[in-house]
Short mmCIF file of C-alpha atoms in Angstrom, two decimals:
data_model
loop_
_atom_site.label_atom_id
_atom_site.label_comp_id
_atom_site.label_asym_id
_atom_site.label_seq_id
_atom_site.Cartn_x
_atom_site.Cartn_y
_atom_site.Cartn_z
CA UNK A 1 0.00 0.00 0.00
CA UNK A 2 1.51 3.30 -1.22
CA UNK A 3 2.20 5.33 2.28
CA UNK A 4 2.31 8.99 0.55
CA UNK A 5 2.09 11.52 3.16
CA UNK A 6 1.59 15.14 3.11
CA UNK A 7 5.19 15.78 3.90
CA UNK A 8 5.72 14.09 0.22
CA UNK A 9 3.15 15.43 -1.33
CA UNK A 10 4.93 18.70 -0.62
CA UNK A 11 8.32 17.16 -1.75
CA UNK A 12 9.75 16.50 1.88
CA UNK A 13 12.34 13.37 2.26
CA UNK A 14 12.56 12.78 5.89
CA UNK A 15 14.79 9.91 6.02
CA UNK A 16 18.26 11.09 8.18
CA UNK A 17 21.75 9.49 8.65
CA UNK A 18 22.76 8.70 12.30
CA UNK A 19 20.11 5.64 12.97
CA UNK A 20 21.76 2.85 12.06
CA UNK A 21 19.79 -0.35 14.00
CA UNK A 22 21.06 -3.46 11.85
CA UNK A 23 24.67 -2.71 11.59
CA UNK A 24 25.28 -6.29 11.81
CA UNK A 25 23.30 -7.18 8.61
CA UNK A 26 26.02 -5.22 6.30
CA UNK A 27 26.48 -7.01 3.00
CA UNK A 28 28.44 -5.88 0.33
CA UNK A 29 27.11 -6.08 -3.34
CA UNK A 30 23.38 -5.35 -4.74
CA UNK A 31 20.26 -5.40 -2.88
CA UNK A 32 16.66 -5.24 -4.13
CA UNK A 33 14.28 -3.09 -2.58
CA UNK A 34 10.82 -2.26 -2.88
CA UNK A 35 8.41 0.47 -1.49
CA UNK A 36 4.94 0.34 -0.40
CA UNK A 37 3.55 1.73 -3.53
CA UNK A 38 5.39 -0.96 -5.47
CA UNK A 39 8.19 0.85 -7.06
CA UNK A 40 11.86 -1.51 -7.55
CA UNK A 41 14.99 -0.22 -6.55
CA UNK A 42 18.62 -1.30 -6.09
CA UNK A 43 20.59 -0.67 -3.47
CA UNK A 44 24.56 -1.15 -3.71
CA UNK A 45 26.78 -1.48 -1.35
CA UNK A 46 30.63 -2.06 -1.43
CA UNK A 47 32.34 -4.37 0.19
CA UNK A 48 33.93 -3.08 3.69
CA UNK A 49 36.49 -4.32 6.26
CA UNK A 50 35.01 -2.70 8.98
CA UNK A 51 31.23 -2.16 8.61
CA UNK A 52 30.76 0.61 11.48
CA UNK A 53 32.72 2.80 8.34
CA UNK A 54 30.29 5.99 7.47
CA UNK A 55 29.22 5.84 4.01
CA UNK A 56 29.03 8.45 1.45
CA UNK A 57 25.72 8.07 -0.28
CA UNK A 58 24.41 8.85 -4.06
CA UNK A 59 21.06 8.52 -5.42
CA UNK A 60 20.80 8.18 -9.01
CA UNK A 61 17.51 8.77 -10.69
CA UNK A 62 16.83 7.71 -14.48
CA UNK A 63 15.21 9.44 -17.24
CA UNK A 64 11.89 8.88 -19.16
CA UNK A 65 11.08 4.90 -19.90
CA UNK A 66 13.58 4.30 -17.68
CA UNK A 67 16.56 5.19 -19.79
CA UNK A 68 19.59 6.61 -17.79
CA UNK A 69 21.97 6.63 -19.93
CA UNK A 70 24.87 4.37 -18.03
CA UNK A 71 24.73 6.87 -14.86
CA UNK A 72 24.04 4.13 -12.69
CA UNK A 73 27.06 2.10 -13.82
CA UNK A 74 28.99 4.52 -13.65
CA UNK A 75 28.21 5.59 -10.25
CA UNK A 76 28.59 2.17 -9.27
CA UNK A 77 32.26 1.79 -10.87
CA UNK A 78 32.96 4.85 -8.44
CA UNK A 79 30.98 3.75 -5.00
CA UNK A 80 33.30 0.07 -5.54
CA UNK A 81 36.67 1.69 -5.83
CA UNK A 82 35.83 5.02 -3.19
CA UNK A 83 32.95 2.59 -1.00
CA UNK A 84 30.17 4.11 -1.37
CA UNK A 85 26.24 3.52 -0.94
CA UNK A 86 24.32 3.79 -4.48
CA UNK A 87 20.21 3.92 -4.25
CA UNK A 88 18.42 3.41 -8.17
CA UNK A 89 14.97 3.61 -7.36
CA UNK A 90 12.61 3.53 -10.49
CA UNK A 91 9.68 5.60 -10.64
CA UNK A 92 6.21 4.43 -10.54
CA UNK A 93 5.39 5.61 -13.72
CA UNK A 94 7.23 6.03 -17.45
CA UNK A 95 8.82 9.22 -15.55
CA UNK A 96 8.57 10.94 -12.19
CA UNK A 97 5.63 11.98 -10.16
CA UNK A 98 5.71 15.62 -10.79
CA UNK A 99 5.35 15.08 -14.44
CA UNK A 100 2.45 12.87 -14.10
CA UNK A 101 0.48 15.17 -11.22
CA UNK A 102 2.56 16.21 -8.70
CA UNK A 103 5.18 14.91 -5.34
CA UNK A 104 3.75 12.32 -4.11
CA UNK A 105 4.38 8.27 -4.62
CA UNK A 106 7.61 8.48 -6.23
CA UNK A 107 8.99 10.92 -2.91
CA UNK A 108 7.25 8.20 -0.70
CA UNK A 109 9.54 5.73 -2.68
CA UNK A 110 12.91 7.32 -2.39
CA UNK A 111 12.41 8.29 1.13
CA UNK A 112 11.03 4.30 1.97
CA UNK A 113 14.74 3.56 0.18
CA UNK A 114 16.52 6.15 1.72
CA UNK A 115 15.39 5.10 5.36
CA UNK A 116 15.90 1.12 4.58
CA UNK A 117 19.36 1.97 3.85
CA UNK A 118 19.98 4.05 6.25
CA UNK A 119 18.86 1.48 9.01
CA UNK A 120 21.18 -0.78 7.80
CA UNK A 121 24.37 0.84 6.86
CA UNK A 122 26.04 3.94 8.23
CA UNK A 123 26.12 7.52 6.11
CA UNK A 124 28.10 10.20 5.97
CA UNK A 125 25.74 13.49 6.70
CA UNK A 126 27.95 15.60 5.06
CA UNK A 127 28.02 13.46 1.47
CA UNK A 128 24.63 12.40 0.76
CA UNK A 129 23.94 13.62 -3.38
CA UNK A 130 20.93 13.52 -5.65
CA UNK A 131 21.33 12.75 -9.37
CA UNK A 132 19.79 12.10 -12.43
CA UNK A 133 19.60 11.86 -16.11
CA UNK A 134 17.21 13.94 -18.13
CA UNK A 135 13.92 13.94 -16.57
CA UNK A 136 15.98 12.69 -13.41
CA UNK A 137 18.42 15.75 -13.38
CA UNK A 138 15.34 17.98 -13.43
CA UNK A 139 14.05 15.78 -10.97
CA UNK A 140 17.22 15.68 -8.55
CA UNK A 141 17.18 19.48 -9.07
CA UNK A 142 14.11 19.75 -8.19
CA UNK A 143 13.95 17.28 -4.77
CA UNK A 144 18.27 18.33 -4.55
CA UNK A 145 16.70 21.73 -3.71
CA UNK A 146 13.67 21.19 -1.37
CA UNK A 147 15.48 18.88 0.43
CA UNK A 148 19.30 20.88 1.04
CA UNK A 149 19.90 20.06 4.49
CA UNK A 150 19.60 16.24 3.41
CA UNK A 151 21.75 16.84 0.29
CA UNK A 152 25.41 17.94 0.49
CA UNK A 153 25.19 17.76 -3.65
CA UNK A 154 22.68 17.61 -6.42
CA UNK A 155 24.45 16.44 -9.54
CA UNK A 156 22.14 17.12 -12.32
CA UNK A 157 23.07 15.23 -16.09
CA UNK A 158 21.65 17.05 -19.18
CA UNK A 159 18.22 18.59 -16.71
CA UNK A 160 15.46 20.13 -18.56
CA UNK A 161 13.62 22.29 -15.75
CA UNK A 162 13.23 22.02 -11.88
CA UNK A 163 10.17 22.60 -10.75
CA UNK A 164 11.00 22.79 -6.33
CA UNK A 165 7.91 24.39 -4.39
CA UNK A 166 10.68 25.64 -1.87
CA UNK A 167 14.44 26.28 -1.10
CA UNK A 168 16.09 25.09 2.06
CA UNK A 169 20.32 24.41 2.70
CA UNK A 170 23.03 24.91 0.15
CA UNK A 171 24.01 22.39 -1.80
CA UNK A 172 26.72 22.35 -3.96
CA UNK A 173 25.10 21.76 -7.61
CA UNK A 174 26.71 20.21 -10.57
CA UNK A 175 24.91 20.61 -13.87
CA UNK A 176 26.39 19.52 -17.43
CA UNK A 177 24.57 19.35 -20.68
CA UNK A 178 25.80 18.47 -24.51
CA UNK A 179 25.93 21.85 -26.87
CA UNK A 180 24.07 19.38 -29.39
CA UNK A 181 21.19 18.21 -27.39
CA UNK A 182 18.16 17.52 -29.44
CA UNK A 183 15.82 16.41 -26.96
CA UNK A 184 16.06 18.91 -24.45
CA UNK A 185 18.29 22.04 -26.04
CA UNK A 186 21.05 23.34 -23.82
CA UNK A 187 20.08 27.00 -23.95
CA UNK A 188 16.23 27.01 -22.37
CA UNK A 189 17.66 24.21 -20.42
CA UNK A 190 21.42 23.24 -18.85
CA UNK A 191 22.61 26.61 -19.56
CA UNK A 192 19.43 28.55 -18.30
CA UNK A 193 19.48 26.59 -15.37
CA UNK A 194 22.85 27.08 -14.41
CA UNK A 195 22.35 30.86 -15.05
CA UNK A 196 19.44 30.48 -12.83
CA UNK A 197 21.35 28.56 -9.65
CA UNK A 198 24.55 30.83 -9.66
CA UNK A 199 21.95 33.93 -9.35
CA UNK A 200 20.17 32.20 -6.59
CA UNK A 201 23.59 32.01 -4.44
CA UNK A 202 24.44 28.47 -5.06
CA UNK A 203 28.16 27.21 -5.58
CA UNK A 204 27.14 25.93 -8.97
CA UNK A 205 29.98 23.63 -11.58
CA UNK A 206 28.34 24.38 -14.83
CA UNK A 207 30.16 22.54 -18.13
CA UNK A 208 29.38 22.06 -21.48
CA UNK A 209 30.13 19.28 -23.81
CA UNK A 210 30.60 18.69 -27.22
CA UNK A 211 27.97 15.96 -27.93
CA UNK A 212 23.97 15.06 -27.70
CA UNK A 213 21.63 13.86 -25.01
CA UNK A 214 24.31 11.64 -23.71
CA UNK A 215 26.13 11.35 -20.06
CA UNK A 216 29.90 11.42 -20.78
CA UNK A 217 32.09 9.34 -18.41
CA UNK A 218 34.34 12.58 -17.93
CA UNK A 219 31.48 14.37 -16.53
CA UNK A 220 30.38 11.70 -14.48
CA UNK A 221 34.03 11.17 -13.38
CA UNK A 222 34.72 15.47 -12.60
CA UNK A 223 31.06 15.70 -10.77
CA UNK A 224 31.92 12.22 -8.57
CA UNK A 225 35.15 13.44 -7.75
CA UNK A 226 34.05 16.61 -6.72
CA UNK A 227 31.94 14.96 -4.39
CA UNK A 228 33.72 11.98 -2.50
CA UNK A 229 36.64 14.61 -2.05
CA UNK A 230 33.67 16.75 -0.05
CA UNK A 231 34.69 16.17 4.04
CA UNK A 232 36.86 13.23 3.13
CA UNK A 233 38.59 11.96 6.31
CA UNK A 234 36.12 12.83 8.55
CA UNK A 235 34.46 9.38 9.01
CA UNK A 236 34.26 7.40 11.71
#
């Protein structure tokens, strides 16, 4: 039974680090999960030597029909060699609630995820991103920037719009889009958006690339890097 709340209706993920009650059920590798309103996800985690190790943590949301354009595999190549947590949920729909009539069941969703890993596996507060792939980046954007003081980053890959109801924390936001897009054009969209962040005060890593509606490894790579190396050392 789908357990939306008002909280996600309004685009709230309340799911927090710091309450960790099955540390001994760490496993390392993937792990299917799957919220009340029946939406899949994978969860991935790397393999550790010591298990109490804080986590940094990336969610990685796909694009229409599910395409998202080898983000997730990427990520994962990075959370295996830097350990790191990966969440994939998949919406409940072709593409994410607030296309098809607002927050609601696909929030629930990432929030159920979010809190099922959380229970199980220590995170690091201060690296917990958002991102996405098309209709995910504008998603991620969009959640990345309700939800701040959960999100350290939002890391949004070729976005089209973000469409938050509210503003809270400062994220650090990562946006890249190809300068031969097709599907969703770079000026109304990457570039306007990036425009749009730095005037809104945000530390914002805008870059353009020379290609279409693709994610290139060496953005993937410069927007990863940017954030493991975000309070590294400080874990427990």
């Amino acid at each position: 039974m789908d357990k939306t709340t008002e909280g996600h209706r309004n685009g709230a993920l309340l799911a927090r680090p710091g309450h960790t009650t099955l540390p001994s059920r760490h496993q390392g590798g993937f792990h299917p999960v799957t919220a009340s309103g029946g939406q899949k996800g994978m969860v991935f985690v790397p393999e550790l030597d010591n298990p109490a190790t804080r986590l940094p943590l990336a969610v990685v949301l796909h694009g229409a029909s599910g395409i998202d354009g080898g983000l997730v595999e990427m990520t994962v190549a990075h959370a295996r060699s830097s350990r790191m947590i990966v969440i994939a949920p998949k919406s409940k729909d072709t593409s994410w609630d607030i296309l098809r009539g607002g927050y609601g069941p696909d929030v629930t969703a990432i929030d159920e995820m979010l809190g099922w890993t959380m229970s199980r596996h220590p995170v690091d507060p201060e690296r917990i991103a958002i991102s996405g792939f098309s209709d995910g980046g504008s998603y991620a954007l969009s959640l990345g920037l309700m939800n701040g003081e959960l999100f350290s980053h939002v890391l949004a890959f070729s976005p089209g719009f973000t469409m938050h109801k509210r503003r809270e924390g400062q994220p650090q936001i990562f946006i890249c889009h190809g300068l031969r897009d097709d599907i969703l054009p770079i000026e109304p969209c990457g570039r306007s958006l990036g425009q749009r962040m730095r005037a809104a005060g945000y530390n914002v890593d805008y870059c353009e690339f020379d290609d279409g509606h693709v994610v290139p490894r060496e953005m993937v790579n410069r927007s990863m890097s940017a954030f493991l190396a975000h309070g590294a050392g400080k874990e427990a």
